[in-house]
Amino acid sequence: MTAETTSLALATELGQLLLRKKASITTAESCTGGGVAYWLTAVAGSSAYVDRSFVTYSNKAKQQLLGVRSATLLQYGAVSEQTVAEMASGAAQAAGASIAIAISGIAGPTGGTAKKPVGTVCFGFSIDGTVSTQQLHFAGDRQQIRQQAIEHALRQCILLLTAPTN
């Protein structure tokens, strides 16, 4: 299966799930540059659950469009679970969406540090106001890291939406 086929299959599955749940979704993306939103809207009929998404590449955009606090960015950096948590919450609120996916990472080939090497990607998910985060590390070149992040975000959102509630 190609990366495009995988992404479209995941976006289609997520879209069907969103329709069944009568839910809406938005994205707040940095290193993926709108890639998740691209695949969500590649599905025919996606206007039933996607109204808008945000590409917030700069810290300024994260603050202005999503309400990420400057203190969070200063203390933890743009690539942190704390920042993507605020990105997800802010995107859900700004879009009036029940679900938000936020992504911030270091796709490379430069920009990594010893603590946050190239391939470090943080994910935030807001589902009906409950936020969860995770940090992963992907290997490969810039495009491979971005593609892995997109696929992971779609897969993880499906898992979160299908997980049994306590």
PDB file of C-alpha atoms in Angstrom:
ATOM      1  CA  MET A   1       0.000   0.000   0.000  1.00  0.00           C
ATOM      2  CA  THR A   2       1.358   3.437  -0.850  1.00  0.00           C
ATOM      3  CA  ALA A   3       1.449   6.304   1.624  1.00  0.00           C
ATOM      4  CA  GLU A   4      -1.330   8.031  -0.326  1.00  0.00           C
ATOM      5  CA  THR A   5      -3.530   4.924  -0.268  1.00  0.00           C
ATOM      6  CA  THR A   6      -2.954   4.482   3.461  1.00  0.00           C
ATOM      7  CA  SER A   7      -3.700   8.129   4.259  1.00  0.00           C
ATOM      8  CA  LEU A   8      -6.863   8.137   2.169  1.00  0.00           C
ATOM      9  CA  ALA A   9      -8.059   4.854   3.714  1.00  0.00           C
ATOM     10  CA  LEU A  10      -7.480   6.209   7.235  1.00  0.00           C
ATOM     11  CA  ALA A  11      -9.179   9.523   6.420  1.00  0.00           C
ATOM     12  CA  THR A  12     -12.138   7.658   4.923  1.00  0.00           C
ATOM     13  CA  GLU A  13     -12.460   5.456   8.006  1.00  0.00           C
ATOM     14  CA  LEU A  14     -12.235   8.475  10.307  1.00  0.00           C
ATOM     15  CA  GLY A  15     -14.793  10.349   8.197  1.00  0.00           C
ATOM     16  CA  GLN A  16     -17.279   7.484   8.431  1.00  0.00           C
ATOM     17  CA  LEU A  17     -16.769   7.388  12.178  1.00  0.00           C
ATOM     18  CA  LEU A  18     -17.326  11.141  12.454  1.00  0.00           C
ATOM     19  CA  LEU A  19     -20.543  10.881  10.420  1.00  0.00           C
ATOM     20  CA  ARG A  20     -21.850   8.056  12.627  1.00  0.00           C
ATOM     21  CA  LYS A  21     -21.054  10.064  15.760  1.00  0.00           C
ATOM     22  CA  LYS A  22     -22.387  13.304  14.238  1.00  0.00           C
ATOM     23  CA  ALA A  23     -19.075  14.889  15.214  1.00  0.00           C
ATOM     24  CA  SER A  24     -17.010  17.666  13.655  1.00  0.00           C
ATOM     25  CA  ILE A  25     -13.230  17.836  13.409  1.00  0.00           C
ATOM     26  CA  THR A  26     -10.537  20.450  12.976  1.00  0.00           C
ATOM     27  CA  THR A  27      -6.763  20.332  12.823  1.00  0.00           C
ATOM     28  CA  ALA A  28      -3.999  22.574  14.137  1.00  0.00           C
ATOM     29  CA  GLU A  29      -0.856  21.640  12.254  1.00  0.00           C
ATOM     30  CA  SER A  30       2.703  22.847  12.309  1.00  0.00           C
ATOM     31  CA  CYS A  31       5.289  20.415  10.881  1.00  0.00           C
ATOM     32  CA  THR A  32       2.702  18.610   8.732  1.00  0.00           C
ATOM     33  CA  GLY A  33       1.676  21.874   7.077  1.00  0.00           C
ATOM     34  CA  GLY A  34      -1.988  20.949   6.665  1.00  0.00           C
ATOM     35  CA  GLY A  35      -1.384  17.355   5.614  1.00  0.00           C
ATOM     36  CA  VAL A  36      -4.006  15.897   7.953  1.00  0.00           C
ATOM     37  CA  ALA A  37      -6.571  18.446   6.771  1.00  0.00           C
ATOM     38  CA  TYR A  38      -5.649  17.630   3.163  1.00  0.00           C
ATOM     39  CA  TRP A  39      -6.463  13.955   3.636  1.00  0.00           C
ATOM     40  CA  LEU A  40      -9.609  14.627   5.668  1.00  0.00           C
ATOM     41  CA  THR A  41     -10.936  16.815   2.862  1.00  0.00           C
ATOM     42  CA  ALA A  42      -9.842  14.386   0.136  1.00  0.00           C
ATOM     43  CA  VAL A  43     -12.853  12.292   1.163  1.00  0.00           C
ATOM     44  CA  ALA A  44     -16.041  13.123  -0.736  1.00  0.00           C
ATOM     45  CA  GLY A  45     -18.673  14.512   1.623  1.00  0.00           C
ATOM     46  CA  SER A  46     -16.128  15.691   4.198  1.00  0.00           C
ATOM     47  CA  SER A  47     -17.842  19.072   4.389  1.00  0.00           C
ATOM     48  CA  ALA A  48     -20.323  17.318   6.689  1.00  0.00           C
ATOM     49  CA  TYR A  49     -17.664  17.153   9.415  1.00  0.00           C
ATOM     50  CA  VAL A  50     -14.836  19.558   8.433  1.00  0.00           C
ATOM     51  CA  ASP A  51     -15.488  23.306   8.598  1.00  0.00           C
ATOM     52  CA  ARG A  52     -11.966  24.695   8.962  1.00  0.00           C
ATOM     53  CA  SER A  53      -8.421  23.847   9.965  1.00  0.00           C
ATOM     54  CA  PHE A  54      -5.334  25.777  11.007  1.00  0.00           C
ATOM     55  CA  VAL A  55      -1.741  25.702   9.771  1.00  0.00           C
ATOM     56  CA  THR A  56       0.141  27.431  12.555  1.00  0.00           C
ATOM     57  CA  TYR A  57       3.766  27.078  11.613  1.00  0.00           C
ATOM     58  CA  SER A  58       5.065  30.010  13.649  1.00  0.00           C
ATOM     59  CA  ASN A  59       4.767  30.592  17.379  1.00  0.00           C
ATOM     60  CA  LYS A  60       3.009  33.862  16.579  1.00  0.00           C
ATOM     61  CA  ALA A  61       0.325  31.993  14.629  1.00  0.00           C
ATOM     62  CA  LYS A  62      -0.076  29.446  17.438  1.00  0.00           C
ATOM     63  CA  GLN A  63      -0.680  32.322  19.849  1.00  0.00           C
ATOM     64  CA  GLN A  64      -2.923  34.462  17.632  1.00  0.00           C
ATOM     65  CA  LEU A  65      -5.109  31.756  16.089  1.00  0.00           C
ATOM     66  CA  LEU A  66      -5.159  29.066  18.773  1.00  0.00           C
ATOM     67  CA  GLY A  67      -4.557  30.933  22.010  1.00  0.00           C
ATOM     68  CA  VAL A  68      -1.343  29.133  22.906  1.00  0.00           C
ATOM     69  CA  ARG A  69       0.179  31.020  25.819  1.00  0.00           C
ATOM     70  CA  SER A  70       3.575  32.644  25.342  1.00  0.00           C
ATOM     71  CA  ALA A  71       4.586  31.233  28.736  1.00  0.00           C
ATOM     72  CA  THR A  72       3.970  27.696  27.448  1.00  0.00           C
ATOM     73  CA  LEU A  73       6.082  28.306  24.361  1.00  0.00           C
ATOM     74  CA  LEU A  74       8.883  29.881  26.415  1.00  0.00           C
ATOM     75  CA  GLN A  75       8.948  27.145  29.045  1.00  0.00           C
ATOM     76  CA  TYR A  76       8.390  24.041  26.915  1.00  0.00           C
ATOM     77  CA  GLY A  77       8.943  25.094  23.289  1.00  0.00           C
ATOM     78  CA  ALA A  78       6.730  24.712  20.239  1.00  0.00           C
ATOM     79  CA  VAL A  79       7.489  20.997  20.043  1.00  0.00           C
ATOM     80  CA  SER A  80       6.055  19.850  23.370  1.00  0.00           C
ATOM     81  CA  GLU A  81       3.063  18.034  24.709  1.00  0.00           C
ATOM     82  CA  GLN A  82       2.092  21.174  26.635  1.00  0.00           C
ATOM     83  CA  THR A  83       1.983  23.240  23.445  1.00  0.00           C
ATOM     84  CA  VAL A  84      -0.007  20.696  21.402  1.00  0.00           C
ATOM     85  CA  ALA A  85      -2.492  20.382  24.269  1.00  0.00           C
ATOM     86  CA  GLU A  86      -3.140  24.124  24.036  1.00  0.00           C
ATOM     87  CA  MET A  87      -3.183  23.946  20.230  1.00  0.00           C
ATOM     88  CA  ALA A  88      -5.828  21.197  20.279  1.00  0.00           C
ATOM     89  CA  SER A  89      -8.019  22.987  22.823  1.00  0.00           C
ATOM     90  CA  GLY A  90      -7.672  26.302  21.024  1.00  0.00           C
ATOM     91  CA  ALA A  91      -8.436  24.809  17.610  1.00  0.00           C
ATOM     92  CA  ALA A  92     -11.532  22.995  18.878  1.00  0.00           C
ATOM     93  CA  GLN A  93     -12.802  26.207  20.441  1.00  0.00           C
ATOM     94  CA  ALA A  94     -11.958  28.434  17.455  1.00  0.00           C
ATOM     95  CA  ALA A  95     -13.582  26.031  14.982  1.00  0.00           C
ATOM     96  CA  GLY A  96     -16.499  25.051  17.187  1.00  0.00           C
ATOM     97  CA  ALA A  97     -15.481  21.428  16.598  1.00  0.00           C
ATOM     98  CA  SER A  98     -16.034  18.496  18.910  1.00  0.00           C
ATOM     99  CA  ILE A  99     -12.684  16.964  17.897  1.00  0.00           C
ATOM    100  CA  ALA A 100      -9.285  18.525  17.203  1.00  0.00           C
ATOM    101  CA  ILE A 101      -5.946  17.066  16.175  1.00  0.00           C
ATOM    102  CA  ALA A 102      -2.821  19.148  16.859  1.00  0.00           C
ATOM    103  CA  ILE A 103       0.685  18.355  15.603  1.00  0.00           C
ATOM    104  CA  SER A 104       4.030  20.057  16.175  1.00  0.00           C
ATOM    105  CA  GLY A 105       7.390  18.507  15.446  1.00  0.00           C
ATOM    106  CA  ILE A 106      10.856  18.633  13.970  1.00  0.00           C
ATOM    107  CA  ALA A 107      10.738  17.135  10.476  1.00  0.00           C
ATOM    108  CA  GLY A 108      14.311  18.107   9.593  1.00  0.00           C
ATOM    109  CA  PRO A 109      16.718  17.874   8.070  1.00  0.00           C
ATOM    110  CA  THR A 110      17.905  20.470  10.611  1.00  0.00           C
ATOM    111  CA  GLY A 111      16.434  21.978  13.763  1.00  0.00           C
ATOM    112  CA  GLY A 112      16.895  19.048  16.105  1.00  0.00           C
ATOM    113  CA  THR A 113      18.663  19.154  19.457  1.00  0.00           C
ATOM    114  CA  ALA A 114      19.990  16.494  21.817  1.00  0.00           C
ATOM    115  CA  LYS A 115      16.739  16.648  23.804  1.00  0.00           C
ATOM    116  CA  LYS A 116      14.485  16.961  20.744  1.00  0.00           C
ATOM    117  CA  PRO A 117      16.172  15.312  17.757  1.00  0.00           C
ATOM    118  CA  VAL A 118      14.882  15.472  14.199  1.00  0.00           C
ATOM    119  CA  GLY A 119      11.873  13.175  14.005  1.00  0.00           C
ATOM    120  CA  THR A 120      10.392  14.275  17.351  1.00  0.00           C
ATOM    121  CA  VAL A 121       6.681  14.923  16.897  1.00  0.00           C
ATOM    122  CA  CYS A 122       4.086  15.845  19.514  1.00  0.00           C
ATOM    123  CA  PHE A 123       0.380  15.148  19.086  1.00  0.00           C
ATOM    124  CA  GLY A 124      -2.595  16.614  20.901  1.00  0.00           C
ATOM    125  CA  PHE A 125      -6.150  15.339  20.638  1.00  0.00           C
ATOM    126  CA  SER A 126      -9.176  17.155  22.000  1.00  0.00           C
ATOM    127  CA  ILE A 127     -12.302  15.012  22.056  1.00  0.00           C
ATOM    128  CA  ASP A 128     -15.381  16.658  23.516  1.00  0.00           C
ATOM    129  CA  GLY A 129     -13.135  18.834  25.670  1.00  0.00           C
ATOM    130  CA  THR A 130     -10.899  16.043  26.963  1.00  0.00           C
ATOM    131  CA  VAL A 131      -7.295  16.503  25.830  1.00  0.00           C
ATOM    132  CA  SER A 132      -4.679  13.790  25.506  1.00  0.00           C
ATOM    133  CA  THR A 133      -1.131  14.148  24.230  1.00  0.00           C
ATOM    134  CA  GLN A 134       1.794  12.036  23.168  1.00  0.00           C
ATOM    135  CA  GLN A 135       5.325  12.472  21.886  1.00  0.00           C
ATOM    136  CA  LEU A 136       6.806  10.072  19.340  1.00  0.00           C
ATOM    137  CA  HIS A 137       9.992   9.827  17.339  1.00  0.00           C
ATOM    138  CA  PHE A 138       9.944   8.955  13.653  1.00  0.00           C
ATOM    139  CA  ALA A 139      12.886   8.003  11.456  1.00  0.00           C
ATOM    140  CA  GLY A 140      13.523   9.008   7.866  1.00  0.00           C
ATOM    141  CA  ASP A 141      13.832  12.133   5.787  1.00  0.00           C
ATOM    142  CA  ARG A 142      11.604  15.210   6.069  1.00  0.00           C
ATOM    143  CA  GLN A 143       8.830  13.834   3.878  1.00  0.00           C
ATOM    144  CA  GLN A 144       8.864  10.413   5.565  1.00  0.00           C
ATOM    145  CA  ILE A 145       8.627  11.985   9.012  1.00  0.00           C
ATOM    146  CA  ARG A 146       5.735  14.197   7.920  1.00  0.00           C
ATOM    147  CA  GLN A 147       3.906  11.273   6.312  1.00  0.00           C
ATOM    148  CA  GLN A 148       4.346   9.076   9.392  1.00  0.00           C
ATOM    149  CA  ALA A 149       3.017  11.899  11.575  1.00  0.00           C
ATOM    150  CA  ILE A 150      -0.067  12.342   9.368  1.00  0.00           C
ATOM    151  CA  GLU A 151      -0.847   8.628   9.389  1.00  0.00           C
ATOM    152  CA  HIS A 152      -0.288   8.370  13.132  1.00  0.00           C
ATOM    153  CA  ALA A 153      -2.598  11.318  13.816  1.00  0.00           C
ATOM    154  CA  LEU A 154      -5.402   9.767  11.760  1.00  0.00           C
ATOM    155  CA  ARG A 155      -4.902   6.303  13.295  1.00  0.00           C
ATOM    156  CA  GLN A 156      -4.727   7.619  16.845  1.00  0.00           C
ATOM    157  CA  CYS A 157      -7.859   9.718  16.394  1.00  0.00           C
ATOM    158  CA  ILE A 158      -9.722   6.610  15.184  1.00  0.00           C
ATOM    159  CA  LEU A 159      -8.467   4.669  18.207  1.00  0.00           C
ATOM    160  CA  LEU A 160      -9.501   7.389  20.631  1.00  0.00           C
ATOM    161  CA  LEU A 161     -12.959   7.640  19.097  1.00  0.00           C
ATOM    162  CA  THR A 162     -13.525   3.882  19.169  1.00  0.00           C
ATOM    163  CA  ALA A 163     -12.061   3.227  22.634  1.00  0.00           C
ATOM    164  CA  PRO A 164     -14.613   2.035  25.167  1.00  0.00           C
ATOM    165  CA  THR A 165     -15.556   4.762  27.622  1.00  0.00           C
ATOM    166  CA  ASN A 166     -15.080   4.169  31.317  1.00  0.00           C
TER     167      ASN A 166
END
